Amino acid sequence: MLEQVRLLNRRVADLEAHVMRLQAENDHLVAQIHEGRLLTVDEALRAPASV
């Protein structure tokens, strides 16, 4: 049982690392599409929503 937990923990760590690599690759591709310009959030959208 303990060995299964270790294997699953390792698999989760491997998958998390893979997701991080994919996110970095995606960020790179998005930057290329937008010619290196960073997309920013409009100042009005950053303000807390009023109730």
N, CA, C and O atoms as a CHARMM CRD file, in Angstrom:
* protein
*
  204
    1    1 MET  N      0.82600  -1.20000   0.00000 PROA 1      0.00000
    2    1 MET  CA     0.00000   0.00000   0.00000 PROA 1      0.00000
    3    1 MET  C      0.87200   1.26600   0.00000 PROA 1      0.00000
    4    1 MET  O      0.63000   2.19700  -0.76800 PROA 1      0.00000
    5    2 LEU  N      1.87200   1.28300   0.86100 PROA 2      0.00000
    6    2 LEU  CA     2.76300   2.44100   0.93700 PROA 2      0.00000
    7    2 LEU  C      3.50300   2.65500  -0.38300 PROA 2      0.00000
    8    2 LEU  O      3.71100   3.79100  -0.81000 PROA 2      0.00000
    9    3 GLU  N      3.89200   1.57200  -1.01200 PROA 3      0.00000
   10    3 GLU  CA     4.57500   1.67200  -2.30100 PROA 3      0.00000
   11    3 GLU  C      3.64800   2.26400  -3.36600 PROA 3      0.00000
   12    3 GLU  O      4.09800   3.04400  -4.20600 PROA 3      0.00000
   13    4 GLN  N      2.38000   1.90900  -3.34500 PROA 4      0.00000
   14    4 GLN  CA     1.41600   2.47800  -4.29100 PROA 4      0.00000
   15    4 GLN  C      1.28500   3.98000  -4.08800 PROA 4      0.00000
   16    4 GLN  O      1.20600   4.73400  -5.05800 PROA 4      0.00000
   17    5 VAL  N      1.26100   4.41400  -2.84700 PROA 5      0.00000
   18    5 VAL  CA     1.17000   5.84500  -2.54800 PROA 5      0.00000
   19    5 VAL  C      2.40500   6.56400  -3.08300 PROA 5      0.00000
   20    5 VAL  O      2.29800   7.64300  -3.66500 PROA 5      0.00000
   21    6 ARG  N      3.56400   5.96900  -2.88500 PROA 6      0.00000
   22    6 ARG  CA     4.80700   6.57100  -3.39800 PROA 6      0.00000
   23    6 ARG  C      4.77600   6.67400  -4.92200 PROA 6      0.00000
   24    6 ARG  O      5.15400   7.69900  -5.49000 PROA 6      0.00000
   25    7 LEU  N      4.32600   5.61300  -5.57000 PROA 7      0.00000
   26    7 LEU  CA     4.24600   5.62600  -7.03200 PROA 7      0.00000
   27    7 LEU  C      3.25900   6.68300  -7.52500 PROA 7      0.00000
   28    7 LEU  O      3.52900   7.38700  -8.49800 PROA 7      0.00000
   29    8 LEU  N      2.13000   6.78900  -6.85800 PROA 8      0.00000
   30    8 LEU  CA     1.13600   7.79200  -7.25200 PROA 8      0.00000
   31    8 LEU  C      1.65200   9.20400  -7.01100 PROA 8      0.00000
   32    8 LEU  O      1.42100  10.09700  -7.82600 PROA 8      0.00000
   33    9 ASN  N      2.34900   9.41100  -5.89700 PROA 9      0.00000
   34    9 ASN  CA     2.93300  10.72900  -5.62300 PROA 9      0.00000
   35    9 ASN  C      3.95200  11.09900  -6.68900 PROA 9      0.00000
   36    9 ASN  O      4.01100  12.25000  -7.12200 PROA 9      0.00000
   37   10 ARG  N      4.75000  10.13600  -7.11100 PROA 10     0.00000
   38   10 ARG  CA     5.73800  10.38100  -8.15800 PROA 10     0.00000
   39   10 ARG  C      5.04100  10.69800  -9.47900 PROA 10     0.00000
   40   10 ARG  O      5.46600  11.58800 -10.21500 PROA 10     0.00000
   41   11 ARG  N      3.98200   9.97200  -9.77100 PROA 11     0.00000
   42   11 ARG  CA     3.23300  10.21200 -11.01600 PROA 11     0.00000
   43   11 ARG  C      2.61800  11.60500 -11.01100 PROA 11     0.00000
   44   11 ARG  O      2.64300  12.30000 -12.02700 PROA 11     0.00000
   45   12 VAL  N      2.06800  12.01200  -9.87500 PROA 12     0.00000
   46   12 VAL  CA     1.49600  13.35600  -9.75500 PROA 12     0.00000
   47   12 VAL  C      2.58300  14.40300  -9.98000 PROA 12     0.00000
   48   12 VAL  O      2.36700  15.37300 -10.70600 PROA 12     0.00000
   49   13 ALA  N      3.74500  14.21500  -9.36600 PROA 13     0.00000
   50   13 ALA  CA     4.85200  15.16000  -9.54300 PROA 13     0.00000
   51   13 ALA  C      5.27700  15.22700 -11.01000 PROA 13     0.00000
   52   13 ALA  O      5.53600  16.31100 -11.53300 PROA 13     0.00000
   53   14 ASP  N      5.34800  14.07300 -11.67200 PROA 14     0.00000
   54   14 ASP  CA     5.70100  14.04600 -13.09700 PROA 14     0.00000
   55   14 ASP  C      4.66700  14.78800 -13.93700 PROA 14     0.00000
   56   14 ASP  O      5.02700  15.54600 -14.83800 PROA 14     0.00000
   57   15 LEU  N      3.39500  14.57600 -13.65000 PROA 15     0.00000
   58   15 LEU  CA     2.33200  15.24900 -14.40200 PROA 15     0.00000
   59   15 LEU  C      2.33500  16.75400 -14.14600 PROA 15     0.00000
   60   15 LEU  O      2.10500  17.53900 -15.06600 PROA 15     0.00000
   61   16 GLU  N      2.59300  17.15800 -12.90800 PROA 16     0.00000
   62   16 GLU  CA     2.66900  18.58800 -12.60500 PROA 16     0.00000
   63   16 GLU  C      3.81900  19.24000 -13.36400 PROA 16     0.00000
   64   16 GLU  O      3.67100  20.34700 -13.88300 PROA 16     0.00000
   65   17 ALA  N      4.96100  18.56300 -13.43200 PROA 17     0.00000
   66   17 ALA  CA     6.10200  19.08900 -14.18200 PROA 17     0.00000
   67   17 ALA  C      5.76300  19.18900 -15.66700 PROA 17     0.00000
   68   17 ALA  O      6.15500  20.14600 -16.33300 PROA 17     0.00000
   69   18 HSD  N      5.04500  18.21400 -16.17600 PROA 18     0.00000
   70   18 HSD  CA     4.63800  18.23500 -17.58600 PROA 18     0.00000
   71   18 HSD  C      3.69800  19.41400 -17.85800 PROA 18     0.00000
   72   18 HSD  O      3.83300  20.09400 -18.87500 PROA 18     0.00000
   73   19 VAL  N      2.76600  19.64900 -16.96700 PROA 19     0.00000
   74   19 VAL  CA     1.84300  20.78100 -17.11200 PROA 19     0.00000
   75   19 VAL  C      2.62700  22.08900 -17.11700 PROA 19     0.00000
   76   19 VAL  O      2.33600  22.98400 -17.91100 PROA 19     0.00000
   77   20 MET  N      3.61200  22.20500 -16.24100 PROA 20     0.00000
   78   20 MET  CA     4.42500  23.42800 -16.19400 PROA 20     0.00000
   79   20 MET  C      5.16000  23.64500 -17.51900 PROA 20     0.00000
   80   20 MET  O      5.23200  24.76800 -18.01900 PROA 20     0.00000
   81   21 ARG  N      5.70500  22.55900 -18.08200 PROA 21     0.00000
   82   21 ARG  CA     6.38800  22.68200 -19.37300 PROA 21     0.00000
   83   21 ARG  C      5.41500  23.10100 -20.46500 PROA 21     0.00000
   84   21 ARG  O      5.74600  23.94200 -21.30100 PROA 21     0.00000
   85   22 LEU  N      4.22400  22.52600 -20.46400 PROA 22     0.00000
   86   22 LEU  CA     3.21800  22.89200 -21.46800 PROA 22     0.00000
   87   22 LEU  C      2.77800  24.34200 -21.31200 PROA 22     0.00000
   88   22 LEU  O      2.57500  25.03500 -22.30800 PROA 22     0.00000
   89   23 GLN  N      2.63000  24.80800 -20.07700 PROA 23     0.00000
   90   23 GLN  CA     2.25100  26.19700 -19.84900 PROA 23     0.00000
   91   23 GLN  C      3.34000  27.14100 -20.34800 PROA 23     0.00000
   92   23 GLN  O      3.04200  28.16900 -20.95600 PROA 23     0.00000
   93   24 ALA  N      4.59500  26.79600 -20.09300 PROA 24     0.00000
   94   24 ALA  CA     5.70100  27.62600 -20.56800 PROA 24     0.00000
   95   24 ALA  C      5.73500  27.65300 -22.09400 PROA 24     0.00000
   96   24 ALA  O      5.94800  28.70600 -22.69600 PROA 24     0.00000
   97   25 GLU  N      5.52800  26.50400 -22.71200 PROA 25     0.00000
   98   25 GLU  CA     5.49900  26.44500 -24.17200 PROA 25     0.00000
   99   25 GLU  C      4.33200  27.26300 -24.71700 PROA 25     0.00000
  100   25 GLU  O      4.48300  27.97600 -25.71000 PROA 25     0.00000
  101   26 ASN  N      3.18300  27.16500 -24.07700 PROA 26     0.00000
  102   26 ASN  CA     2.01500  27.92900 -24.50300 PROA 26     0.00000
  103   26 ASN  C      2.27900  29.42900 -24.37200 PROA 26     0.00000
  104   26 ASN  O      1.94700  30.19700 -25.27400 PROA 26     0.00000
  105   27 ASP  N      2.87000  29.84400 -23.26300 PROA 27     0.00000
  106   27 ASP  CA     3.19900  31.25900 -23.07700 PROA 27     0.00000
  107   27 ASP  C      4.12900  31.74800 -24.17900 PROA 27     0.00000
  108   27 ASP  O      3.96700  32.85200 -24.69800 PROA 27     0.00000
  109   28 HSD  N      5.09700  30.92000 -24.52800 PROA 28     0.00000
  110   28 HSD  CA     6.03000  31.27400 -25.59000 PROA 28     0.00000
  111   28 HSD  C      5.30200  31.42200 -26.92400 PROA 28     0.00000
  112   28 HSD  O      5.55600  32.37200 -27.66500 PROA 28     0.00000
  113   29 LEU  N      4.41300  30.50500 -27.23100 PROA 29     0.00000
  114   29 LEU  CA     3.66400  30.57100 -28.48700 PROA 29     0.00000
  115   29 LEU  C      2.73800  31.78000 -28.52700 PROA 29     0.00000
  116   29 LEU  O      2.61800  32.43600 -29.56200 PROA 29     0.00000
  117   30 VAL  N      2.09200  32.07600 -27.42200 PROA 30     0.00000
  118   30 VAL  CA     1.21200  33.24900 -27.36100 PROA 30     0.00000
  119   30 VAL  C      2.02700  34.51900 -27.57900 PROA 30     0.00000
  120   30 VAL  O      1.59000  35.42600 -28.28700 PROA 30     0.00000
  121   31 ALA  N      3.20800  34.58300 -26.97400 PROA 31     0.00000
  122   31 ALA  CA     4.06700  35.75500 -27.15600 PROA 31     0.00000
  123   31 ALA  C      4.46500  35.91100 -28.62000 PROA 31     0.00000
  124   31 ALA  O      4.53800  37.03100 -29.12600 PROA 31     0.00000
  125   32 GLN  N      4.72400  34.79800 -29.30400 PROA 32     0.00000
  126   32 GLN  CA     5.06800  34.87300 -30.72300 PROA 32     0.00000
  127   32 GLN  C      3.89000  35.37600 -31.54700 PROA 32     0.00000
  128   32 GLN  O      4.06600  36.18000 -32.46200 PROA 32     0.00000
  129   33 ILE  N      2.70600  34.90800 -31.22700 PROA 33     0.00000
  130   33 ILE  CA     1.51700  35.34100 -31.96300 PROA 33     0.00000
  131   33 ILE  C      1.31400  36.84200 -31.81400 PROA 33     0.00000
  132   33 ILE  O      0.93500  37.52800 -32.76300 PROA 33     0.00000
  133   34 HSD  N      1.56700  37.33100 -30.62800 PROA 34     0.00000
  134   34 HSD  CA     1.36300  38.75300 -30.35200 PROA 34     0.00000
  135   34 HSD  C      2.65500  39.54100 -30.51200 PROA 34     0.00000
  136   34 HSD  O      2.79000  40.64000 -29.97500 PROA 34     0.00000
  137   35 GLU  N      3.59700  38.97800 -31.24900 PROA 35     0.00000
  138   35 GLU  CA     4.86900  39.61800 -31.56500 PROA 35     0.00000
  139   35 GLU  C      5.58600  40.10600 -30.31700 PROA 35     0.00000
  140   35 GLU  O      6.14900  41.20100 -30.30100 PROA 35     0.00000
  141   36 GLY  N      5.56200  39.29400 -29.27900 PROA 36     0.00000
  142   36 GLY  CA     6.30000  39.61800 -28.07400 PROA 36     0.00000
  143   36 GLY  C      5.61900  40.59200 -27.14500 PROA 36     0.00000
  144   36 GLY  O      6.12000  40.84700 -26.04900 PROA 36     0.00000
  145   37 ARG  N      4.48500  41.14800 -27.55100 PROA 37     0.00000
  146   37 ARG  CA     3.78100  42.08200 -26.67100 PROA 37     0.00000
  147   37 ARG  C      3.11100  41.30000 -25.56300 PROA 37     0.00000
  148   37 ARG  O      2.50600  40.25400 -25.79500 PROA 37     0.00000
  149   38 LEU  N      3.22600  41.81500 -24.37100 PROA 38     0.00000
  150   38 LEU  CA     2.55000  41.18100 -23.24800 PROA 38     0.00000
  151   38 LEU  C      1.11200  41.65800 -23.20400 PROA 38     0.00000
  152   38 LEU  O      0.83500  42.84000 -23.40900 PROA 38     0.00000
  153   39 LEU  N      0.21100  40.75000 -22.94000 PROA 39     0.00000
  154   39 LEU  CA    -1.18500  41.11500 -22.77000 PROA 39     0.00000
  155   39 LEU  C     -1.37600  41.55200 -21.32900 PROA 39     0.00000
  156   39 LEU  O     -0.92700  40.87000 -20.40800 PROA 39     0.00000
  157   40 THR  N     -2.03400  42.67400 -21.12900 PROA 40     0.00000
  158   40 THR  CA    -2.24200  43.17900 -19.77400 PROA 40     0.00000
  159   40 THR  C     -3.72700  43.32600 -19.50200 PROA 40     0.00000
  160   40 THR  O     -4.53900  43.43500 -20.42100 PROA 40     0.00000
  161   41 VAL  N     -4.05600  43.32600 -18.25000 PROA 41     0.00000
  162   41 VAL  CA    -5.44000  43.50200 -17.83300 PROA 41     0.00000
  163   41 VAL  C     -5.69600  44.99500 -17.68800 PROA 41     0.00000
  164   41 VAL  O     -4.92200  45.70700 -17.04800 PROA 41     0.00000
  165   42 ASP  N     -6.77400  45.45900 -18.27800 PROA 42     0.00000
  166   42 ASP  CA    -7.15300  46.85900 -18.17400 PROA 42     0.00000
  167   42 ASP  C     -7.29300  47.25200 -16.70900 PROA 42     0.00000
  168   42 ASP  O     -7.78600  46.47400 -15.89200 PROA 42     0.00000
  169   43 GLU  N     -6.86000  48.45800 -16.38600 PROA 43     0.00000
  170   43 GLU  CA    -6.90800  48.94100 -15.00000 PROA 43     0.00000
  171   43 GLU  C     -8.31200  48.85000 -14.41700 PROA 43     0.00000
  172   43 GLU  O     -8.46700  48.51300 -13.24300 PROA 43     0.00000
  173   44 ALA  N     -9.32800  49.14100 -15.20400 PROA 44     0.00000
  174   44 ALA  CA   -10.70600  49.08700 -14.71400 PROA 44     0.00000
  175   44 ALA  C    -11.10000  47.66600 -14.31800 PROA 44     0.00000
  176   44 ALA  O    -11.90600  47.47500 -13.40700 PROA 44     0.00000
  177   45 LEU  N    -10.54600  46.69400 -14.98300 PROA 45     0.00000
  178   45 LEU  CA   -10.86900  45.30600 -14.66500 PROA 45     0.00000
  179   45 LEU  C    -10.15100  44.81700 -13.41200 PROA 45     0.00000
  180   45 LEU  O    -10.57500  43.84100 -12.79400 PROA 45     0.00000
  181   46 ARG  N     -9.06100  45.49300 -13.03100 PROA 46     0.00000
  182   46 ARG  CA    -8.31300  45.08500 -11.84700 PROA 46     0.00000
  183   46 ARG  C     -8.95600  45.57000 -10.56200 PROA 46     0.00000
  184   46 ARG  O     -8.70700  45.01100  -9.49500 PROA 46     0.00000
  185   47 ALA  N     -9.78500  46.61200 -10.65200 PROA 47     0.00000
  186   47 ALA  CA   -10.42200  47.16600  -9.45800 PROA 47     0.00000
  187   47 ALA  C    -11.40700  46.15300  -8.88900 PROA 47     0.00000
  188   47 ALA  O    -12.05800  45.42300  -9.63700 PROA 47     0.00000
  189   48 PRO  N    -11.51600  46.11000  -7.54900 PROA 48     0.00000
  190   48 PRO  CA   -12.48800  45.18200  -6.94900 PROA 48     0.00000
  191   48 PRO  C    -13.90600  45.51000  -7.41000 PROA 48     0.00000
  192   48 PRO  O    -14.26000  46.67200  -7.60500 PROA 48     0.00000
  193   49 ALA  N    -14.68300  44.49300  -7.57500 PROA 49     0.00000
  194   49 ALA  CA   -16.07000  44.68400  -8.00500 PROA 49     0.00000
  195   49 ALA  C    -16.86500  45.33700  -6.88800 PROA 49     0.00000
  196   49 ALA  O    -16.73600  44.96200  -5.72300 PROA 49     0.00000
  197   50 SER  N    -17.68000  46.30800  -7.24400 PROA 50     0.00000
  198   50 SER  CA   -18.52900  46.94300  -6.23300 PROA 50     0.00000
  199   50 SER  C    -19.83400  46.16900  -6.12100 PROA 50     0.00000
  200   50 SER  O    -20.33900  45.61700  -7.09800 PROA 50     0.00000
  201   51 VAL  N    -20.35600  46.14200  -4.92400 PROA 51     0.00000
  202   51 VAL  CA   -21.57800  45.36300  -4.66800 PROA 51     0.00000
  203   51 VAL  C    -22.78100  46.26100  -4.67900 PROA 51     0.00000
  204   51 VAL  O    -23.90200  45.79300  -4.48400 PROA 51     0.00000
